[in-house]
Structure formats: C-alpha cells, structure tokens
Amino acid sequence: MKTPPYQLIANVGSILLVMFVIAAYRFLPGRMPEWGFSLAWVVAGLVTASLAIELWLLWRDFRSGVLFPMRNASLFILLLSVVGMPTYLIYLLFTGQDPGPSTLLLLPVFLAFAVRNLFRIRIDNLTLRAKTGFRSPVEFPLFDITAVEQDDRSITVQSENGRTVRLLRAFFFPGHWERLSTKLSGLSRRAE
C-alpha cells in the first residue's frame, strides 16, 4: 500500500513543524532567524493544502457512497476541528487577540492527526480498506475475500491471506450500516 503524495507531504511537514516549534521555543527562544519562521510558514501552508486535498477526497468518497465513517470519537474530533478551528481563528481576528505563531503553526499538525486517525471503511469497485483502530489500515482486493459473515450486531470479512476485518453495528449510523451491509452481502455472494 503506497502512501499518496499529499499524505506524505502532510506527514513529513507535520514532523518538521513540531521539530521547528520545539527548537524555536524551547532550545532557541528569541534566537531563531526570520527565514526559519518564513520556511515554517511555507511548510504549514503545504501541510494545510495537503489536508484540504485529503478532506476533499474523503468528502467525495462519502458522497459517492464508498466511504463509511465510524461513529466514534475520531469522527467527532475531526468534525469539531474542521468547523471549530476556522471559527476560533475568525473569533481571534475580530477580537484582536494574537494566538501566537507556535499555535498557528501547530494547527495544521493537529488537523493532520485528526484526519489520519479517522476510523473508516472504504469499499470501491476494487478494494476494501478498513481503518478501525490507531494502527495502519487493512486493505485487500475484493477478489481476495473468501467469506463475509453477518449477524444482527456485526459483519466479519475474511480475506484469502488470512486478514480479518470485524465491523460492529454500534459504530455506524443506521443508514450507513444498512448500505454497508448491503454492499458486503453482495461481496459475500461473489465469494461463494
């Protein structure tokens, strides 16, 4: 599973921004050259642009019916962040308060963390990709699915190479669960 360039930019940029803020405010307070801050703002802009691309792709997949977000803290943190951060910045702008460069530089890092940890299931015409925890997502081609077992509370998908994805009904909105169940039952018939 190859990492797309926009995710790579967000990951590397986030690490660089955290290292810069630690260096600028912990080890070199007041001695960081202006060009260092200029470069950090460019990196923050790149991370923000990468996150905008990823959020747009998530929204596009959700609208087309191939993305099923899980109803847990990761979804609500992401939604709150996407709405709350711009609202907070607008509030600061109108009240004349200065959040400081370290806070502004770390906002894209926090948003990158929220986007990356969104628990979700993505089923397109070729693959099933499941991020159901903080570890890396499980992805396998649909033709590798050997069994799909469903009951009232869960769906278990097994692949040819032994990987298993277990989805619990409690973590999905009712409409999403019905669509996901229908989609996976179609795969079950194909696997037989």
mmCIF file with all atom_site columns, C-alpha atoms in Angstrom:
data_model
loop_
_atom_site.group_PDB
_atom_site.id
_atom_site.type_symbol
_atom_site.label_atom_id
_atom_site.label_alt_id
_atom_site.label_comp_id
_atom_site.label_asym_id
_atom_site.label_entity_id
_atom_site.label_seq_id
_atom_site.pdbx_PDB_ins_code
_atom_site.Cartn_x
_atom_site.Cartn_y
_atom_site.Cartn_z
_atom_site.occupancy
_atom_site.B_iso_or_equiv
_atom_site.pdbx_formal_charge
_atom_site.auth_seq_id
_atom_site.auth_comp_id
_atom_site.auth_asym_id
_atom_site.auth_atom_id
_atom_site.pdbx_PDB_model_num
ATOM 1   C CA . MET A 1 1   ? 0.000   0.000   0.000  1.00 0.00 ? 1   MET A CA 1
ATOM 2   C CA . LYS A 1 2   ? 1.769   3.109   -1.284 1.00 0.00 ? 2   LYS A CA 1
ATOM 3   C CA . THR A 1 3   ? 1.323   6.424   0.536  1.00 0.00 ? 3   THR A CA 1
ATOM 4   C CA . PRO A 1 4   ? -0.158  9.128   -1.732 1.00 0.00 ? 4   PRO A CA 1
ATOM 5   C CA . PRO A 1 5   ? 1.997   12.282  -2.161 1.00 0.00 ? 5   PRO A CA 1
ATOM 6   C CA . TYR A 1 6   ? -0.471  14.558  -0.344 1.00 0.00 ? 6   TYR A CA 1
ATOM 7   C CA . GLN A 1 7   ? -0.354  12.281  2.731  1.00 0.00 ? 7   GLN A CA 1
ATOM 8   C CA . LEU A 1 8   ? 3.431   12.089  2.579  1.00 0.00 ? 8   LEU A CA 1
ATOM 9   C CA . ILE A 1 9   ? 3.651   15.908  2.464  1.00 0.00 ? 9   ILE A CA 1
ATOM 10  C CA . ALA A 1 10  ? 1.295   16.182  5.462  1.00 0.00 ? 10  ALA A CA 1
ATOM 11  C CA . ASN A 1 11  ? 3.208   13.547  7.466  1.00 0.00 ? 11  ASN A CA 1
ATOM 12  C CA . VAL A 1 12  ? 6.709   14.893  6.819  1.00 0.00 ? 12  VAL A CA 1
ATOM 13  C CA . GLY A 1 13  ? 5.564   18.517  7.115  1.00 0.00 ? 13  GLY A CA 1
ATOM 14  C CA . SER A 1 14  ? 3.871   17.824  10.463 1.00 0.00 ? 14  SER A CA 1
ATOM 15  C CA . ILE A 1 15  ? 7.044   16.272  11.862 1.00 0.00 ? 15  ILE A CA 1
ATOM 16  C CA . LEU A 1 16  ? 9.116   19.219  10.614 1.00 0.00 ? 16  LEU A CA 1
ATOM 17  C CA . LEU A 1 17  ? 6.688   21.742  12.136 1.00 0.00 ? 17  LEU A CA 1
ATOM 18  C CA . VAL A 1 18  ? 6.731   20.050  15.550 1.00 0.00 ? 18  VAL A CA 1
ATOM 19  C CA . MET A 1 19  ? 10.545  19.943  15.486 1.00 0.00 ? 19  MET A CA 1
ATOM 20  C CA . PHE A 1 20  ? 10.688  23.614  14.455 1.00 0.00 ? 20  PHE A CA 1
ATOM 21  C CA . VAL A 1 21  ? 8.318   24.767  17.223 1.00 0.00 ? 21  VAL A CA 1
ATOM 22  C CA . ILE A 1 22  ? 10.268  22.786  19.836 1.00 0.00 ? 22  ILE A CA 1
ATOM 23  C CA . ALA A 1 23  ? 13.568  24.240  18.584 1.00 0.00 ? 23  ALA A CA 1
ATOM 24  C CA . ALA A 1 24  ? 12.244  27.808  18.269 1.00 0.00 ? 24  ALA A CA 1
ATOM 25  C CA . TYR A 1 25  ? 10.512  27.989  21.644 1.00 0.00 ? 25  TYR A CA 1
ATOM 26  C CA . ARG A 1 26  ? 12.400  25.527  23.821 1.00 0.00 ? 26  ARG A CA 1
ATOM 27  C CA . PHE A 1 27  ? 16.022  25.469  22.683 1.00 0.00 ? 27  PHE A CA 1
ATOM 28  C CA . LEU A 1 28  ? 16.453  28.768  20.785 1.00 0.00 ? 28  LEU A CA 1
ATOM 29  C CA . PRO A 1 29  ? 13.846  31.171  22.215 1.00 0.00 ? 29  PRO A CA 1
ATOM 30  C CA . GLY A 1 30  ? 14.172  34.555  20.546 1.00 0.00 ? 30  GLY A CA 1
ATOM 31  C CA . ARG A 1 31  ? 17.208  33.469  18.521 1.00 0.00 ? 31  ARG A CA 1
ATOM 32  C CA . MET A 1 32  ? 15.537  31.721  15.597 1.00 0.00 ? 32  MET A CA 1
ATOM 33  C CA . PRO A 1 33  ? 16.243  33.643  12.354 1.00 0.00 ? 33  PRO A CA 1
ATOM 34  C CA . GLU A 1 34  ? 13.342  35.169  10.439 1.00 0.00 ? 34  GLU A CA 1
ATOM 35  C CA . TRP A 1 35  ? 13.993  32.957  7.417  1.00 0.00 ? 35  TRP A CA 1
ATOM 36  C CA . GLY A 1 36  ? 13.348  29.940  9.690  1.00 0.00 ? 36  GLY A CA 1
ATOM 37  C CA . PHE A 1 37  ? 9.877   31.242  10.507 1.00 0.00 ? 37  PHE A CA 1
ATOM 38  C CA . SER A 1 38  ? 9.244   32.029  6.834  1.00 0.00 ? 38  SER A CA 1
ATOM 39  C CA . LEU A 1 39  ? 10.183  28.478  5.896  1.00 0.00 ? 39  LEU A CA 1
ATOM 40  C CA . ALA A 1 40  ? 7.968   27.104  8.690  1.00 0.00 ? 40  ALA A CA 1
ATOM 41  C CA . TRP A 1 41  ? 5.003   29.104  7.331  1.00 0.00 ? 41  TRP A CA 1
ATOM 42  C CA . VAL A 1 42  ? 5.613   27.650  3.853  1.00 0.00 ? 42  VAL A CA 1
ATOM 43  C CA . VAL A 1 43  ? 5.663   24.128  5.323  1.00 0.00 ? 43  VAL A CA 1
ATOM 44  C CA . ALA A 1 44  ? 2.468   24.876  7.309  1.00 0.00 ? 44  ALA A CA 1
ATOM 45  C CA . GLY A 1 45  ? 0.842   26.065  4.073  1.00 0.00 ? 45  GLY A CA 1
ATOM 46  C CA . LEU A 1 46  ? 1.861   22.862  2.288  1.00 0.00 ? 46  LEU A CA 1
ATOM 47  C CA . VAL A 1 47  ? 0.502   20.725  5.136  1.00 0.00 ? 47  VAL A CA 1
ATOM 48  C CA . THR A 1 48  ? -2.758  22.691  5.093  1.00 0.00 ? 48  THR A CA 1
ATOM 49  C CA . ALA A 1 49  ? -3.081  22.308  1.299  1.00 0.00 ? 49  ALA A CA 1
ATOM 50  C CA . SER A 1 50  ? -2.401  18.560  1.597  1.00 0.00 ? 50  SER A CA 1
ATOM 51  C CA . LEU A 1 51  ? -5.060  18.262  4.280  1.00 0.00 ? 51  LEU A CA 1
ATOM 52  C CA . ALA A 1 52  ? -7.542  20.194  2.163  1.00 0.00 ? 52  ALA A CA 1
ATOM 53  C CA . ILE A 1 53  ? -6.959  17.684  -0.649 1.00 0.00 ? 53  ILE A CA 1
ATOM 54  C CA . GLU A 1 54  ? -7.419  14.743  1.717  1.00 0.00 ? 54  GLU A CA 1
ATOM 55  C CA . LEU A 1 55  ? -10.584 16.202  3.250  1.00 0.00 ? 55  LEU A CA 1
ATOM 56  C CA . TRP A 1 56  ? -11.999 16.864  -0.220 1.00 0.00 ? 56  TRP A CA 1
ATOM 57  C CA . LEU A 1 57  ? -11.244 13.251  -1.251 1.00 0.00 ? 57  LEU A CA 1
ATOM 58  C CA . LEU A 1 58  ? -12.901 11.933  1.919  1.00 0.00 ? 58  LEU A CA 1
ATOM 59  C CA . TRP A 1 59  ? -15.959 14.087  1.259  1.00 0.00 ? 59  TRP A CA 1
ATOM 60  C CA . ARG A 1 60  ? -16.081 12.975  -2.394 1.00 0.00 ? 60  ARG A CA 1
ATOM 61  C CA . ASP A 1 61  ? -15.862 9.299   -1.390 1.00 0.00 ? 61  ASP A CA 1
ATOM 62  C CA . PHE A 1 62  ? -18.551 9.801   1.262  1.00 0.00 ? 62  PHE A CA 1
ATOM 63  C CA . ARG A 1 63  ? -20.890 11.498  -1.224 1.00 0.00 ? 63  ARG A CA 1
ATOM 64  C CA . SER A 1 64  ? -20.347 8.736   -3.801 1.00 0.00 ? 64  SER A CA 1
ATOM 65  C CA . GLY A 1 65  ? -21.217 6.042   -1.218 1.00 0.00 ? 65  GLY A CA 1
ATOM 66  C CA . VAL A 1 66  ? -17.857 4.264   -0.979 1.00 0.00 ? 66  VAL A CA 1
ATOM 67  C CA . LEU A 1 67  ? -16.745 5.743   2.379  1.00 0.00 ? 67  LEU A CA 1
ATOM 68  C CA . PHE A 1 68  ? -18.381 4.771   5.667  1.00 0.00 ? 68  PHE A CA 1
ATOM 69  C CA . PRO A 1 69  ? -17.083 6.777   8.654  1.00 0.00 ? 69  PRO A CA 1
ATOM 70  C CA . MET A 1 70  ? -17.287 5.062   12.004 1.00 0.00 ? 70  MET A CA 1
ATOM 71  C CA . ARG A 1 71  ? -19.360 6.786   14.675 1.00 0.00 ? 71  ARG A CA 1
ATOM 72  C CA . ASN A 1 72  ? -16.801 7.246   17.438 1.00 0.00 ? 72  ASN A CA 1
ATOM 73  C CA . ALA A 1 73  ? -14.575 9.935   18.932 1.00 0.00 ? 73  ALA A CA 1
ATOM 74  C CA . SER A 1 74  ? -12.352 10.116  15.827 1.00 0.00 ? 74  SER A CA 1
ATOM 75  C CA . LEU A 1 75  ? -15.290 11.310  13.676 1.00 0.00 ? 75  LEU A CA 1
ATOM 76  C CA . PHE A 1 76  ? -16.484 13.906  16.182 1.00 0.00 ? 76  PHE A CA 1
ATOM 77  C CA . ILE A 1 77  ? -12.962 15.239  16.820 1.00 0.00 ? 77  ILE A CA 1
ATOM 78  C CA . LEU A 1 78  ? -12.447 15.670  13.066 1.00 0.00 ? 78  LEU A CA 1
ATOM 79  C CA . LEU A 1 79  ? -15.822 17.377  12.553 1.00 0.00 ? 79  LEU A CA 1
ATOM 80  C CA . LEU A 1 80  ? -15.245 19.669  15.531 1.00 0.00 ? 80  LEU A CA 1
ATOM 81  C CA . SER A 1 81  ? -11.759 20.519  14.266 1.00 0.00 ? 81  SER A CA 1
ATOM 82  C CA . VAL A 1 82  ? -12.870 21.288  10.710 1.00 0.00 ? 82  VAL A CA 1
ATOM 83  C CA . VAL A 1 83  ? -15.606 23.600  11.986 1.00 0.00 ? 83  VAL A CA 1
ATOM 84  C CA . GLY A 1 84  ? -14.015 24.822  15.220 1.00 0.00 ? 84  GLY A CA 1
ATOM 85  C CA . MET A 1 85  ? -10.551 25.865  14.017 1.00 0.00 ? 85  MET A CA 1
ATOM 86  C CA . PRO A 1 86  ? -11.699 28.386  11.395 1.00 0.00 ? 86  PRO A CA 1
ATOM 87  C CA . THR A 1 87  ? -14.371 29.668  13.796 1.00 0.00 ? 87  THR A CA 1
ATOM 88  C CA . TYR A 1 88  ? -11.749 30.151  16.511 1.00 0.00 ? 88  TYR A CA 1
ATOM 89  C CA . LEU A 1 89  ? -9.392  31.959  14.126 1.00 0.00 ? 89  LEU A CA 1
ATOM 90  C CA . ILE A 1 90  ? -12.200 34.267  12.944 1.00 0.00 ? 90  ILE A CA 1
ATOM 91  C CA . TYR A 1 91  ? -13.076 34.972  16.580 1.00 0.00 ? 91  TYR A CA 1
ATOM 92  C CA . LEU A 1 92  ? -9.446  35.863  17.327 1.00 0.00 ? 92  LEU A CA 1
ATOM 93  C CA . LEU A 1 93  ? -9.325  38.107  14.267 1.00 0.00 ? 93  LEU A CA 1
ATOM 94  C CA . PHE A 1 94  ? -12.405 40.075  15.347 1.00 0.00 ? 94  PHE A CA 1
ATOM 95  C CA . THR A 1 95  ? -11.376 40.371  18.990 1.00 0.00 ? 95  THR A CA 1
ATOM 96  C CA . GLY A 1 96  ? -7.819  41.414  18.139 1.00 0.00 ? 96  GLY A CA 1
ATOM 97  C CA . GLN A 1 97  ? -6.195  38.617  20.116 1.00 0.00 ? 97  GLN A CA 1
ATOM 98  C CA . ASP A 1 98  ? -2.970  37.051  18.889 1.00 0.00 ? 98  ASP A CA 1
ATOM 99  C CA . PRO A 1 99  ? -2.784  33.258  19.187 1.00 0.00 ? 99  PRO A CA 1
ATOM 100 C CA . GLY A 1 100 ? 0.983   33.363  18.553 1.00 0.00 ? 100 GLY A CA 1
ATOM 101 C CA . PRO A 1 101 ? 2.998   31.743  15.797 1.00 0.00 ? 101 PRO A CA 1
ATOM 102 C CA . SER A 1 102 ? 3.544   28.477  17.650 1.00 0.00 ? 102 SER A CA 1
ATOM 103 C CA . THR A 1 103 ? -0.213  27.890  17.959 1.00 0.00 ? 103 THR A CA 1
ATOM 104 C CA . LEU A 1 104 ? -0.869  28.784  14.330 1.00 0.00 ? 104 LEU A CA 1
ATOM 105 C CA . LEU A 1 105 ? 1.986   26.588  13.108 1.00 0.00 ? 105 LEU A CA 1
ATOM 106 C CA . LEU A 1 106 ? 0.683   23.608  15.087 1.00 0.00 ? 106 LEU A CA 1
ATOM 107 C CA . LEU A 1 107 ? -2.969  23.880  13.958 1.00 0.00 ? 107 LEU A CA 1
ATOM 108 C CA . PRO A 1 108 ? -2.267  22.027  10.671 1.00 0.00 ? 108 PRO A CA 1
ATOM 109 C CA . VAL A 1 109 ? -0.406  19.351  12.648 1.00 0.00 ? 109 VAL A CA 1
ATOM 110 C CA . PHE A 1 110 ? -3.423  18.792  14.898 1.00 0.00 ? 110 PHE A CA 1
ATOM 111 C CA . LEU A 1 111 ? -5.743  18.656  11.895 1.00 0.00 ? 111 LEU A CA 1
ATOM 112 C CA . ALA A 1 112 ? -3.396  16.169  10.173 1.00 0.00 ? 112 ALA A CA 1
ATOM 113 C CA . PHE A 1 113 ? -3.580  13.978  13.276 1.00 0.00 ? 113 PHE A CA 1
ATOM 114 C CA . ALA A 1 114 ? -7.391  14.191  13.315 1.00 0.00 ? 114 ALA A CA 1
ATOM 115 C CA . VAL A 1 115 ? -7.708  13.323  9.607  1.00 0.00 ? 115 VAL A CA 1
ATOM 116 C CA . ARG A 1 116 ? -5.206  10.475  9.757  1.00 0.00 ? 116 ARG A CA 1
ATOM 117 C CA . ASN A 1 117 ? -6.958  8.854   12.709 1.00 0.00 ? 117 ASN A CA 1
ATOM 118 C CA . LEU A 1 118 ? -10.490 8.943   11.335 1.00 0.00 ? 118 LEU A CA 1
ATOM 119 C CA . PHE A 1 119 ? -11.827 5.404   11.660 1.00 0.00 ? 119 PHE A CA 1
ATOM 120 C CA . ARG A 1 120 ? -13.471 4.482   8.377  1.00 0.00 ? 120 ARG A CA 1
ATOM 121 C CA . ILE A 1 121 ? -14.333 1.765   5.894  1.00 0.00 ? 121 ILE A CA 1
ATOM 122 C CA . ARG A 1 122 ? -13.832 2.384   2.185  1.00 0.00 ? 122 ARG A CA 1
ATOM 123 C CA . ILE A 1 123 ? -15.196 -0.067  -0.375 1.00 0.00 ? 123 ILE A CA 1
ATOM 124 C CA . ASP A 1 124 ? -14.812 0.834   -4.021 1.00 0.00 ? 124 ASP A CA 1
ATOM 125 C CA . ASN A 1 125 ? -15.001 -1.441  -7.075 1.00 0.00 ? 125 ASN A CA 1
ATOM 126 C CA . LEU A 1 126 ? -11.542 -2.914  -6.423 1.00 0.00 ? 126 LEU A CA 1
ATOM 127 C CA . THR A 1 127 ? -10.598 -2.852  -2.739 1.00 0.00 ? 127 THR A CA 1
ATOM 128 C CA . LEU A 1 128 ? -11.819 -2.876  0.824  1.00 0.00 ? 128 LEU A CA 1
ATOM 129 C CA . ARG A 1 129 ? -9.820  -0.611  3.130  1.00 0.00 ? 129 ARG A CA 1
ATOM 130 C CA . ALA A 1 130 ? -10.626 -0.594  6.839  1.00 0.00 ? 130 ALA A CA 1
ATOM 131 C CA . LYS A 1 131 ? -9.140  1.740   9.435  1.00 0.00 ? 131 LYS A CA 1
ATOM 132 C CA . THR A 1 132 ? -10.735 0.507   12.625 1.00 0.00 ? 132 THR A CA 1
ATOM 133 C CA . GLY A 1 133 ? -8.028  1.482   15.104 1.00 0.00 ? 133 GLY A CA 1
ATOM 134 C CA . PHE A 1 134 ? -4.920  3.603   15.528 1.00 0.00 ? 134 PHE A CA 1
ATOM 135 C CA . ARG A 1 135 ? -2.760  1.116   13.657 1.00 0.00 ? 135 ARG A CA 1
ATOM 136 C CA . SER A 1 136 ? -2.330  1.111   9.880  1.00 0.00 ? 136 SER A CA 1
ATOM 137 C CA . PRO A 1 137 ? -5.430  0.360   7.805  1.00 0.00 ? 137 PRO A CA 1
ATOM 138 C CA . VAL A 1 138 ? -6.109  -3.138  6.495  1.00 0.00 ? 138 VAL A CA 1
ATOM 139 C CA . GLU A 1 139 ? -6.543  -3.231  2.730  1.00 0.00 ? 139 GLU A CA 1
ATOM 140 C CA . PHE A 1 140 ? -7.164  -6.094  0.362  1.00 0.00 ? 140 PHE A CA 1
ATOM 141 C CA . PRO A 1 141 ? -8.647  -6.564  -3.112 1.00 0.00 ? 141 PRO A CA 1
ATOM 142 C CA . LEU A 1 142 ? -12.293 -7.582  -3.273 1.00 0.00 ? 142 LEU A CA 1
ATOM 143 C CA . PHE A 1 143 ? -11.384 -10.715 -5.205 1.00 0.00 ? 143 PHE A CA 1
ATOM 144 C CA . ASP A 1 144 ? -9.342  -11.878 -2.160 1.00 0.00 ? 144 ASP A CA 1
ATOM 145 C CA . ILE A 1 145 ? -12.450 -12.001 0.045  1.00 0.00 ? 145 ILE A CA 1
ATOM 146 C CA . THR A 1 146 ? -13.207 -15.579 0.992  1.00 0.00 ? 146 THR A CA 1
ATOM 147 C CA . ALA A 1 147 ? -16.110 -15.095 3.424  1.00 0.00 ? 147 ALA A CA 1
ATOM 148 C CA . VAL A 1 148 ? -18.482 -12.438 4.736  1.00 0.00 ? 148 VAL A CA 1
ATOM 149 C CA . GLU A 1 149 ? -20.386 -13.426 7.880  1.00 0.00 ? 149 GLU A CA 1
ATOM 150 C CA . GLN A 1 150 ? -23.212 -11.194 9.098  1.00 0.00 ? 150 GLN A CA 1
ATOM 151 C CA . ASP A 1 151 ? -25.413 -11.223 12.162 1.00 0.00 ? 151 ASP A CA 1
ATOM 152 C CA . ASP A 1 152 ? -27.556 -8.595  13.890 1.00 0.00 ? 152 ASP A CA 1
ATOM 153 C CA . ARG A 1 153 ? -24.588 -6.899  15.604 1.00 0.00 ? 153 ARG A CA 1
ATOM 154 C CA . SER A 1 154 ? -21.561 -7.361  13.350 1.00 0.00 ? 154 SER A CA 1
ATOM 155 C CA . ILE A 1 155 ? -20.064 -8.168  9.979  1.00 0.00 ? 155 ILE A CA 1
ATOM 156 C CA . THR A 1 156 ? -16.847 -10.162 9.654  1.00 0.00 ? 156 THR A CA 1
ATOM 157 C CA . VAL A 1 157 ? -14.909 -10.098 6.380  1.00 0.00 ? 157 VAL A CA 1
ATOM 158 C CA . GLN A 1 158 ? -12.149 -12.641 5.801  1.00 0.00 ? 158 GLN A CA 1
ATOM 159 C CA . SER A 1 159 ? -9.582  -12.496 3.034  1.00 0.00 ? 159 SER A CA 1
ATOM 160 C CA . GLU A 1 160 ? -7.616  -15.175 1.245  1.00 0.00 ? 160 GLU A CA 1
ATOM 161 C CA . ASN A 1 161 ? -4.360  -14.248 3.013  1.00 0.00 ? 161 ASN A CA 1
ATOM 162 C CA . GLY A 1 162 ? -5.909  -14.629 6.467  1.00 0.00 ? 162 GLY A CA 1
ATOM 163 C CA . ARG A 1 163 ? -6.661  -10.989 7.256  1.00 0.00 ? 163 ARG A CA 1
ATOM 164 C CA . THR A 1 164 ? -9.962  -10.379 9.003  1.00 0.00 ? 164 THR A CA 1
ATOM 165 C CA . VAL A 1 165 ? -11.987 -7.210  9.449  1.00 0.00 ? 165 VAL A CA 1
ATOM 166 C CA . ARG A 1 166 ? -14.747 -7.208  12.075 1.00 0.00 ? 166 ARG A CA 1
ATOM 167 C CA . LEU A 1 167 ? -17.235 -4.361  11.986 1.00 0.00 ? 167 LEU A CA 1
ATOM 168 C CA . LEU A 1 168 ? -19.635 -3.698  14.849 1.00 0.00 ? 168 LEU A CA 1
ATOM 169 C CA . ARG A 1 169 ? -23.054 -2.193  14.150 1.00 0.00 ? 169 ARG A CA 1
ATOM 170 C CA . ALA A 1 170 ? -22.786 0.108   17.203 1.00 0.00 ? 170 ALA A CA 1
ATOM 171 C CA . PHE A 1 171 ? -20.030 2.134   15.496 1.00 0.00 ? 171 PHE A CA 1
ATOM 172 C CA . PHE A 1 172 ? -22.042 3.108   12.410 1.00 0.00 ? 172 PHE A CA 1
ATOM 173 C CA . PHE A 1 173 ? -25.013 5.363   11.797 1.00 0.00 ? 173 PHE A CA 1
ATOM 174 C CA . PRO A 1 174 ? -28.106 3.267   10.981 1.00 0.00 ? 174 PRO A CA 1
ATOM 175 C CA . GLY A 1 175 ? -28.305 4.351   7.318  1.00 0.00 ? 175 GLY A CA 1
ATOM 176 C CA . HIS A 1 176 ? -24.605 3.754   6.809  1.00 0.00 ? 176 HIS A CA 1
ATOM 177 C CA . TRP A 1 177 ? -24.862 0.313   8.397  1.00 0.00 ? 177 TRP A CA 1
ATOM 178 C CA . GLU A 1 178 ? -27.671 -0.709  6.049  1.00 0.00 ? 178 GLU A CA 1
ATOM 179 C CA . ARG A 1 179 ? -25.739 0.434   2.959  1.00 0.00 ? 179 ARG A CA 1
ATOM 180 C CA . LEU A 1 180 ? -22.538 -1.209  4.207  1.00 0.00 ? 180 LEU A CA 1
ATOM 181 C CA . SER A 1 181 ? -24.388 -4.432  4.986  1.00 0.00 ? 181 SER A CA 1
ATOM 182 C CA . THR A 1 182 ? -25.957 -4.485  1.521  1.00 0.00 ? 182 THR A CA 1
ATOM 183 C CA . LYS A 1 183 ? -22.630 -3.821  -0.170 1.00 0.00 ? 183 LYS A CA 1
ATOM 184 C CA . LEU A 1 184 ? -20.835 -6.522  1.818  1.00 0.00 ? 184 LEU A CA 1
ATOM 185 C CA . SER A 1 185 ? -23.617 -9.076  1.325  1.00 0.00 ? 185 SER A CA 1
ATOM 186 C CA . GLY A 1 186 ? -23.082 -8.613  -2.423 1.00 0.00 ? 186 GLY A CA 1
ATOM 187 C CA . LEU A 1 187 ? -19.428 -9.455  -1.886 1.00 0.00 ? 187 LEU A CA 1
ATOM 188 C CA . SER A 1 188 ? -20.452 -12.498 0.125  1.00 0.00 ? 188 SER A CA 1
ATOM 189 C CA . ARG A 1 189 ? -22.395 -13.903 -2.823 1.00 0.00 ? 189 ARG A CA 1
ATOM 190 C CA . ARG A 1 190 ? -19.439 -13.212 -5.111 1.00 0.00 ? 190 ARG A CA 1
ATOM 191 C CA . ALA A 1 191 ? -17.065 -15.037 -2.723 1.00 0.00 ? 191 ALA A CA 1
ATOM 192 C CA . GLU A 1 192 ? -19.163 -18.230 -2.719 1.00 0.00 ? 192 GLU A CA 1
#
